[in-house]
mmCIF file of N, CA and C and ligand atoms in Angstrom:
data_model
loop_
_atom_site.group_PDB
_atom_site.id
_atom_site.type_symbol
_atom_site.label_atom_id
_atom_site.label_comp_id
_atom_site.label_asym_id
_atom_site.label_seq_id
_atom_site.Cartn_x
_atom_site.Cartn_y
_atom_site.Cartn_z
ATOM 1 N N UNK A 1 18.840 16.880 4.435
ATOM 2 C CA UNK A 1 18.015 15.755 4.876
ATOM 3 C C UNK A 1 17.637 14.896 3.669
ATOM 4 N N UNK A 2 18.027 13.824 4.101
ATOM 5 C CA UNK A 2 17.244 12.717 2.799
ATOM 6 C C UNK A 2 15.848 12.717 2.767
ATOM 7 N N UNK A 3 15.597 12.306 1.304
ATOM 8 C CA UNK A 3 14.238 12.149 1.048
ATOM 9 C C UNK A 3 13.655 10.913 0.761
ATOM 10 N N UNK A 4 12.489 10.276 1.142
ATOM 11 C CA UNK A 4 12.286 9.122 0.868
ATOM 12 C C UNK A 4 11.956 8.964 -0.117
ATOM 13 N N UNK A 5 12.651 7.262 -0.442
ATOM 14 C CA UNK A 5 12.477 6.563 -2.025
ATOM 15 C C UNK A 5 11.210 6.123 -2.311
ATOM 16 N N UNK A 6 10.295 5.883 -1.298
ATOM 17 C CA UNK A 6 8.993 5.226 -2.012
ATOM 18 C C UNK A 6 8.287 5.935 -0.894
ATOM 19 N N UNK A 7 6.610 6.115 -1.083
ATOM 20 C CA UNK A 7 5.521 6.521 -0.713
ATOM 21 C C UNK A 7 4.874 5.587 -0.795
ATOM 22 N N UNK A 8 4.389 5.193 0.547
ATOM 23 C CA UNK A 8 3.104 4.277 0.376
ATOM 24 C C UNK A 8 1.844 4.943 1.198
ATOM 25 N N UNK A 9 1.174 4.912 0.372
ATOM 26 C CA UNK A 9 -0.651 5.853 1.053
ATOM 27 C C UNK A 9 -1.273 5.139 1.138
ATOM 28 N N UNK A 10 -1.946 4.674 2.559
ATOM 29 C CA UNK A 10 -3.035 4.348 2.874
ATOM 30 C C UNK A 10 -4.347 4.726 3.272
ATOM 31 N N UNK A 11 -5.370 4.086 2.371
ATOM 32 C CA UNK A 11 -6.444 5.034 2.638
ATOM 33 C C UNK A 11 -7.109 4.410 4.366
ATOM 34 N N UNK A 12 -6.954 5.442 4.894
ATOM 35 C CA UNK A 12 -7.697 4.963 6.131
ATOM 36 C C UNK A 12 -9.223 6.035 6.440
ATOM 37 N N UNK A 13 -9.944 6.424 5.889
ATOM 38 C CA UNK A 13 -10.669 6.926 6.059
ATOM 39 C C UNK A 13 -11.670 6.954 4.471
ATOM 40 N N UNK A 14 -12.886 7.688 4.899
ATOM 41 C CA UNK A 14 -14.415 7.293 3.935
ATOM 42 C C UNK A 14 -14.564 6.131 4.199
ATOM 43 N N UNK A 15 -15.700 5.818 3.054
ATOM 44 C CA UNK A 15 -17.054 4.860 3.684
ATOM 45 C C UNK A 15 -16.708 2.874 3.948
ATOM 46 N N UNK A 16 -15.301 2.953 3.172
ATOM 47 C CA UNK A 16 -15.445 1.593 3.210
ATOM 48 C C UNK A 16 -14.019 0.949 3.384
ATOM 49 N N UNK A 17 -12.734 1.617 3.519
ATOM 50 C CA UNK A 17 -11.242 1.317 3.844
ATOM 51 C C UNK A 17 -11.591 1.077 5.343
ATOM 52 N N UNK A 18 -11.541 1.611 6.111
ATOM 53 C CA UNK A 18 -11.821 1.381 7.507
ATOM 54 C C UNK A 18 -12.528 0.074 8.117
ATOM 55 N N UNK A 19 -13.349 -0.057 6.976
ATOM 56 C CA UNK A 19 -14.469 -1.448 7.699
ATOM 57 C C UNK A 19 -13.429 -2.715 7.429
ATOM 58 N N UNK A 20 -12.689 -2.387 6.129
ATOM 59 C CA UNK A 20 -11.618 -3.887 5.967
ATOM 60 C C UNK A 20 -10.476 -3.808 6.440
ATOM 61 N N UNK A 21 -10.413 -2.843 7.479
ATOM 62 C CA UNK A 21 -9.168 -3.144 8.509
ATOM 63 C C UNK A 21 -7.673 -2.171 7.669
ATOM 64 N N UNK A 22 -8.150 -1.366 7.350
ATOM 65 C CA UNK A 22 -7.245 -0.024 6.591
ATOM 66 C C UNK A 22 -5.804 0.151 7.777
ATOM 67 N N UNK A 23 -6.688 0.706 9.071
ATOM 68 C CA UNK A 23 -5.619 1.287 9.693
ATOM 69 C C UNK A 23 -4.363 0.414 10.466
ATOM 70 N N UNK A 24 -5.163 -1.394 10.612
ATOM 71 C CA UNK A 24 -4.340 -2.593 11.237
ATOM 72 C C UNK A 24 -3.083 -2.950 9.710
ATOM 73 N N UNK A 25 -3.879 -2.459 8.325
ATOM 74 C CA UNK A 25 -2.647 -2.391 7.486
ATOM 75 C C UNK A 25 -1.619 -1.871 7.793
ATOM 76 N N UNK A 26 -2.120 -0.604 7.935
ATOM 77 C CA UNK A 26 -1.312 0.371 8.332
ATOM 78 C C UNK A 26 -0.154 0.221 8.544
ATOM 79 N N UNK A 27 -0.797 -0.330 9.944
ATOM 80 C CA UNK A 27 0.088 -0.132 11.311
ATOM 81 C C UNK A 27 1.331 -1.552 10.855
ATOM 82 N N UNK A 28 0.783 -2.449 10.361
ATOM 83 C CA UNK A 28 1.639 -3.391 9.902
ATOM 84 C C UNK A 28 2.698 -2.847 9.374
ATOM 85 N N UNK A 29 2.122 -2.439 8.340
ATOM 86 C CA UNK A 29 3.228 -2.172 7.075
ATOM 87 C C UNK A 29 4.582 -1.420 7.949
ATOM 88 N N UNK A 30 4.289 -0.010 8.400
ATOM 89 C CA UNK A 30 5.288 0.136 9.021
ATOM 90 C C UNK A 30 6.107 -0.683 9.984
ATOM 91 N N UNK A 31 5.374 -1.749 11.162
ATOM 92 C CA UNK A 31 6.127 -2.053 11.642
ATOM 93 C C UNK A 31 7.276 -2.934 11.026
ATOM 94 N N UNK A 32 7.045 -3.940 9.478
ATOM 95 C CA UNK A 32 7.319 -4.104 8.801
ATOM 96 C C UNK A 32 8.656 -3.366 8.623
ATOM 97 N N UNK A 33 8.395 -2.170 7.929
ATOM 98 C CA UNK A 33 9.688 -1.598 7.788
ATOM 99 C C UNK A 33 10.256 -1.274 8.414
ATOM 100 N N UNK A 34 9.922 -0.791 9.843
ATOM 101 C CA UNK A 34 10.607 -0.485 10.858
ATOM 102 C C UNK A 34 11.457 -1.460 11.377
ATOM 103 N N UNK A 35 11.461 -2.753 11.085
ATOM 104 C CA UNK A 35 12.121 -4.171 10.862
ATOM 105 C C UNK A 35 13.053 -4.238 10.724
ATOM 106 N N UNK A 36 12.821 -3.883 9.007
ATOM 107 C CA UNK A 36 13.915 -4.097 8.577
ATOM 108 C C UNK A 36 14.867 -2.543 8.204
ATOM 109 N N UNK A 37 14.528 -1.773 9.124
ATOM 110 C CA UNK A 37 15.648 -0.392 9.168
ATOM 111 C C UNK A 37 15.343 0.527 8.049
ATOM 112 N N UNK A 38 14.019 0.007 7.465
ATOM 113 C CA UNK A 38 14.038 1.033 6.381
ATOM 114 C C UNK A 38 13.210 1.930 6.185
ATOM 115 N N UNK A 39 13.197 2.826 7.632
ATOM 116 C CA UNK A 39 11.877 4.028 7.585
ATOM 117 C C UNK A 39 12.280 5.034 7.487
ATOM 118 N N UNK A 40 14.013 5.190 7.177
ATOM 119 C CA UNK A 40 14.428 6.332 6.564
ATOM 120 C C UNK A 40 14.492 6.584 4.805
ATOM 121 N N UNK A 41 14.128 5.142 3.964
ATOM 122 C CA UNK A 41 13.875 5.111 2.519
ATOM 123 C C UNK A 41 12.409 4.932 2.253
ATOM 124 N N UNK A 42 11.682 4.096 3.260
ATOM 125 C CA UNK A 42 10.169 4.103 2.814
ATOM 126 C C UNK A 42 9.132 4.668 4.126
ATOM 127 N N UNK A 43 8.511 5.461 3.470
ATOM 128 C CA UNK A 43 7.092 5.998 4.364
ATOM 129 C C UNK A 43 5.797 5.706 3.992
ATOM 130 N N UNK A 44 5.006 4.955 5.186
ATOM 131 C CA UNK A 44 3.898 4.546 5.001
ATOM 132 C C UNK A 44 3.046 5.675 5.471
ATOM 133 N N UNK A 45 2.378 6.469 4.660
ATOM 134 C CA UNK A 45 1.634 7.290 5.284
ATOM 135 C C UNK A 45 -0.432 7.159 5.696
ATOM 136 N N UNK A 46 -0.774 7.189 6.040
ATOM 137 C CA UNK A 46 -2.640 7.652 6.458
ATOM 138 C C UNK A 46 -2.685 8.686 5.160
ATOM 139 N N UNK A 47 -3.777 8.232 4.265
ATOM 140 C CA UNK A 47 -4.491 8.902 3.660
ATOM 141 C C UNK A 47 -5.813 8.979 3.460
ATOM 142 N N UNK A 48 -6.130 9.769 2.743
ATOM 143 C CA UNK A 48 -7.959 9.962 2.758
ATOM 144 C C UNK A 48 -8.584 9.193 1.599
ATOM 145 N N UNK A 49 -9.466 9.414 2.249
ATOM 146 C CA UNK A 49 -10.028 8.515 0.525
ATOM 147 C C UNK A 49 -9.714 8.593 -1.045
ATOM 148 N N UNK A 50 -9.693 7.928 -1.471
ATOM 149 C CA UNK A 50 -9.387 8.156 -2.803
ATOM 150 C C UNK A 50 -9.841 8.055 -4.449
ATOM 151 N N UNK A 51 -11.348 7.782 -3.431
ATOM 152 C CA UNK A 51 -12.598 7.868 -4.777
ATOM 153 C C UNK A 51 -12.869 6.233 -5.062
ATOM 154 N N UNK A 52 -12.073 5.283 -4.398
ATOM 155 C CA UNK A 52 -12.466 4.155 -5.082
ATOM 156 C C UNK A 52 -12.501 3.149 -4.058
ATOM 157 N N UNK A 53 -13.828 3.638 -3.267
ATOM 158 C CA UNK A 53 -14.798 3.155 -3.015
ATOM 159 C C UNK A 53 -15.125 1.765 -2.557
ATOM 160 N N UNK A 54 -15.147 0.494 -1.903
ATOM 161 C CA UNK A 54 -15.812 -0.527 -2.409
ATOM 162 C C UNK A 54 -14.829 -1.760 -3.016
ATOM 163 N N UNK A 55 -13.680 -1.604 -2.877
ATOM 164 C CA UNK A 55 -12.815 -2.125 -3.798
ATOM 165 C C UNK A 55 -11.753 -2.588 -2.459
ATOM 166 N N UNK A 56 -12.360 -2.929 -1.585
ATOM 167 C CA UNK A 56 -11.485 -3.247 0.046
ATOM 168 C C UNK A 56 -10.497 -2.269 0.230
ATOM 169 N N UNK A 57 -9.423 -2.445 1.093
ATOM 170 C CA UNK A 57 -8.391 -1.641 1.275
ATOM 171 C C UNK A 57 -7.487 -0.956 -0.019
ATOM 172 N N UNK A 58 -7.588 0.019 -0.135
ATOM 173 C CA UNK A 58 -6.564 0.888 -1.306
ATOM 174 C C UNK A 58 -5.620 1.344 -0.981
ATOM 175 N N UNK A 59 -4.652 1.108 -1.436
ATOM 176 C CA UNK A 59 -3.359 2.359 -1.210
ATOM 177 C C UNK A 59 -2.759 1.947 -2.547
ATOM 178 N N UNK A 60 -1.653 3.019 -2.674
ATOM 179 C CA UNK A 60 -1.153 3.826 -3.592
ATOM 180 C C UNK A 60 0.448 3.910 -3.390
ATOM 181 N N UNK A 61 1.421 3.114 -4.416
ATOM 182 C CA UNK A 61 2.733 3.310 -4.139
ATOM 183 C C UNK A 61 3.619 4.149 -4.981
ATOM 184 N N UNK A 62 4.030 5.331 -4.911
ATOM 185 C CA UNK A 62 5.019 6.301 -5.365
ATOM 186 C C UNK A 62 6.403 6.371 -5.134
ATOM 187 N N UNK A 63 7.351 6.324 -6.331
ATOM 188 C CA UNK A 63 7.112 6.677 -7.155
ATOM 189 C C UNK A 63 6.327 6.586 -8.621
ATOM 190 N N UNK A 64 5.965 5.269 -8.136
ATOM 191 C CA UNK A 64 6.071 4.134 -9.695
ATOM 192 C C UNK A 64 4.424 4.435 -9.853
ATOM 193 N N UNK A 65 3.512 5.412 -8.351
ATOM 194 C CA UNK A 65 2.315 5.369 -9.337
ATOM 195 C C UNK A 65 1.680 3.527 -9.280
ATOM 196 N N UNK A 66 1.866 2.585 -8.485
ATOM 197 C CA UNK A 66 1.381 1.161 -8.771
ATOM 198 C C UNK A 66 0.084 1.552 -7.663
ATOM 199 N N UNK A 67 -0.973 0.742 -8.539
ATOM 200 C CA UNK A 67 -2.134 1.136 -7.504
ATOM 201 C C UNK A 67 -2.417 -0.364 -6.607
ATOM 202 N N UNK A 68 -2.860 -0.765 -5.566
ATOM 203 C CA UNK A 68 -3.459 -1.737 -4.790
ATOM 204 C C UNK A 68 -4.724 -1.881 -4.339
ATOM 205 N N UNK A 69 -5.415 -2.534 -4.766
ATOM 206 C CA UNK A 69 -7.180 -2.929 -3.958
ATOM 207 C C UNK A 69 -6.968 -4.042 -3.418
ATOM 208 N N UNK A 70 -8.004 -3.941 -2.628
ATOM 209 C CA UNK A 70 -8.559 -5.468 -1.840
ATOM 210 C C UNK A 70 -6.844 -6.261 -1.004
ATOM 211 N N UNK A 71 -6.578 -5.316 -0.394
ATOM 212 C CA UNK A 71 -5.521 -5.734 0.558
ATOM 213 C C UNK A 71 -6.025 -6.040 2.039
ATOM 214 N N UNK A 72 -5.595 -7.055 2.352
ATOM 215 C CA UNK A 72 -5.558 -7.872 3.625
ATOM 216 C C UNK A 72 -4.575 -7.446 4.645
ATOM 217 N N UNK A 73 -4.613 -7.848 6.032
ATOM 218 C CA UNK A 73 -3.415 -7.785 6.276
ATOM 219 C C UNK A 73 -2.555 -8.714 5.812
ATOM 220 N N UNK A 74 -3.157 -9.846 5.454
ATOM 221 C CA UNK A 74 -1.926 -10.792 5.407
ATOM 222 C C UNK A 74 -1.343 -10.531 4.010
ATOM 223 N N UNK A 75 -1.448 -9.734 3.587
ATOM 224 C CA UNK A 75 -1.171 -9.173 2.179
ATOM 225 C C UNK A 75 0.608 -8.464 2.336
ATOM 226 N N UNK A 76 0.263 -7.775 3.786
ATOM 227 C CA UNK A 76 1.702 -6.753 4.026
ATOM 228 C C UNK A 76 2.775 -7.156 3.674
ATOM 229 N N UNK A 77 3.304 -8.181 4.291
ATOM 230 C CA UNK A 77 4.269 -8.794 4.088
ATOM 231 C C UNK A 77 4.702 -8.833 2.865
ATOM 232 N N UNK A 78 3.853 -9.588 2.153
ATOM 233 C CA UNK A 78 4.351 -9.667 0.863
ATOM 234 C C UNK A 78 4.695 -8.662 -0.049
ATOM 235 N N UNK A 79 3.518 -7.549 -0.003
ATOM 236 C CA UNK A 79 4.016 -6.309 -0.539
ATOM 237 C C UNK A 79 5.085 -5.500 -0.010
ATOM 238 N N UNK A 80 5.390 -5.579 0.743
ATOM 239 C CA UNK A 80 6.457 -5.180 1.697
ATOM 240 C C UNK A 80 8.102 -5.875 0.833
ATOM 241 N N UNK A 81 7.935 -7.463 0.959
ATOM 242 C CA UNK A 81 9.105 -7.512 0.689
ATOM 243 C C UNK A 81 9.115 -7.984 -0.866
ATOM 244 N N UNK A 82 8.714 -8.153 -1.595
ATOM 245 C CA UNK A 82 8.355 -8.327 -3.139
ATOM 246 C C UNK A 82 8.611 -7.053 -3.750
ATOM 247 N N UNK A 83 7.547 -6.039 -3.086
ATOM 248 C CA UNK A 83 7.557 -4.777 -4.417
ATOM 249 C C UNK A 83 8.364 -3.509 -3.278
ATOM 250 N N UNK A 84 8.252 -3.268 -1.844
ATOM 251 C CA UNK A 84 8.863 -2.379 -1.571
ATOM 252 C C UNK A 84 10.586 -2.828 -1.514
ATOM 253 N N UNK A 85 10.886 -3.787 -1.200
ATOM 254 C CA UNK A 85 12.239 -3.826 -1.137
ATOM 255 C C UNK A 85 12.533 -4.667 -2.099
ATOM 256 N N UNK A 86 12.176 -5.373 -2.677
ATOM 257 C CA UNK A 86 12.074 -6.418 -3.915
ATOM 258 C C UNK A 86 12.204 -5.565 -5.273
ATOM 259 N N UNK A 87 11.427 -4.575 -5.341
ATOM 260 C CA UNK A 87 11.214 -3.589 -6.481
ATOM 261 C C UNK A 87 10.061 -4.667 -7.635
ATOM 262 N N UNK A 88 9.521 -5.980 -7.130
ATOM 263 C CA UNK A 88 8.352 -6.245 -7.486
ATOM 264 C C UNK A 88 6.980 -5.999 -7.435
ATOM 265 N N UNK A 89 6.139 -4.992 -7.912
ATOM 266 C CA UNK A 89 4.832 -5.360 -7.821
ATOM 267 C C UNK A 89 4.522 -6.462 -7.495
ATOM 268 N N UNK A 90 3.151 -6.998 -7.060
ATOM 269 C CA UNK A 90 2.086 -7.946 -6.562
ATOM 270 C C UNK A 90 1.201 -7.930 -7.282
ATOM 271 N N UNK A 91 1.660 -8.710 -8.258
ATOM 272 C CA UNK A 91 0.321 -8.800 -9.791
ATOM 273 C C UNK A 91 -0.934 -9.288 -9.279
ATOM 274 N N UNK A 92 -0.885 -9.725 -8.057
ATOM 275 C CA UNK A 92 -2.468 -10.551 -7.705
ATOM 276 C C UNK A 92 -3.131 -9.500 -7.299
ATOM 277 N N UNK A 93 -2.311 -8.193 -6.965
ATOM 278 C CA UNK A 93 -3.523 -7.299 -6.071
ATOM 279 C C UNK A 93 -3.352 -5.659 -6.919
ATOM 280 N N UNK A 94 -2.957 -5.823 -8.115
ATOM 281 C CA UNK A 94 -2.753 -4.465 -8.571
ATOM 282 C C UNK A 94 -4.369 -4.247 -8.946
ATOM 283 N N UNK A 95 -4.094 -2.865 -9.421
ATOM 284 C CA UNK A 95 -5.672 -2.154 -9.392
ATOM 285 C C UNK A 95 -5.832 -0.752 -10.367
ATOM 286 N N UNK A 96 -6.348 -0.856 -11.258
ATOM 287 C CA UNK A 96 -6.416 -0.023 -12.734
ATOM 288 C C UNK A 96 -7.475 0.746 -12.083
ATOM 289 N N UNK A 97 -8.585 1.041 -11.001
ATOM 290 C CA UNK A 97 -9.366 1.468 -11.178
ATOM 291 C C UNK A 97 -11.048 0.803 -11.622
ATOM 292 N N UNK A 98 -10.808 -0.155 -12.445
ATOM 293 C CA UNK A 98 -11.960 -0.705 -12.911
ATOM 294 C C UNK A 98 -11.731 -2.475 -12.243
ATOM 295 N N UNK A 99 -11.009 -2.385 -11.316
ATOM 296 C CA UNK A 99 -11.617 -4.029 -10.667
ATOM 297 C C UNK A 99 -9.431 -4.794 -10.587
ATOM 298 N N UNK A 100 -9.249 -5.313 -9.841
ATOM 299 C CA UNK A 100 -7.980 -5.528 -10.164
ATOM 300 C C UNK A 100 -7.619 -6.318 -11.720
ATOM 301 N N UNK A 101 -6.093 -6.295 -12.170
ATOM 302 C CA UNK A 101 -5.650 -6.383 -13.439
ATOM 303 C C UNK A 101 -6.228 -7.831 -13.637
ATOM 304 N N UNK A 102 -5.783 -8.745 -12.734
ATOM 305 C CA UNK A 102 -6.064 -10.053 -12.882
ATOM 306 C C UNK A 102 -7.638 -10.419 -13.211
ATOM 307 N N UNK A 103 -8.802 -9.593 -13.574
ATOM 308 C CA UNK A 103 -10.211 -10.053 -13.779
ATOM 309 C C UNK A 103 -10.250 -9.605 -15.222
HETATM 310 S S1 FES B 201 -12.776 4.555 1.582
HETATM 311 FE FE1 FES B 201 -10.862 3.964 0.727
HETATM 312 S S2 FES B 201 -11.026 4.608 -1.331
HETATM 313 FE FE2 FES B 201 -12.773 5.419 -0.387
#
């Protein structure tokens, strides 16, 4: 069985992913890939919190380890086809932990 090329984690749960619309990401993102045929190379998975809090929607893309805050839905798309099939990051929404790169 193949294994998938990228991991994408979404936090849909704790105190504050949920209120900015975590799980309508979600649900995007996959349908997204489900689009374009590629839910046998990328998996969007539900994850739990991830300590950071406050910082709008988070998720987390593996292998590369690129972190994301303050995602929208209207954000999907772009991350979708820029950095998941693009192999571009989204410099406007990356996220070190201490506030995104761009501040
Ligand atoms: S609620 Fe998403 S990081 Fe905590």
């Amino acid at each position: 069985m193949d294994v998938f090329e990228k991991h994408v984690f979404v936090c849909v749960s704790g105190k504050t992913c949920p209120k900015e619309g975590s799980e309508e990401i979600c649900s995007a993102m996959r349908q997204e890939i489900a689009a374009l045929g590629l839910k046998k190379q990328i998996r969007i998975n539900k994850s739990g919190c991830f300590d950071q809090c406050g910082n709008g929607v988070v998720m987390v893309v593996y292998p590369e380890r690129t972190w994301y805050a303050h995602v929208k839905p209207g954000d999907v798309k772009e991350i979708v086809e820029k950095h998941l099939v693009g192999g571009q990051p989204l410099q406007r929404l990356l996220y070190d932990g201490g506030g995104r790169r761009d501040k």
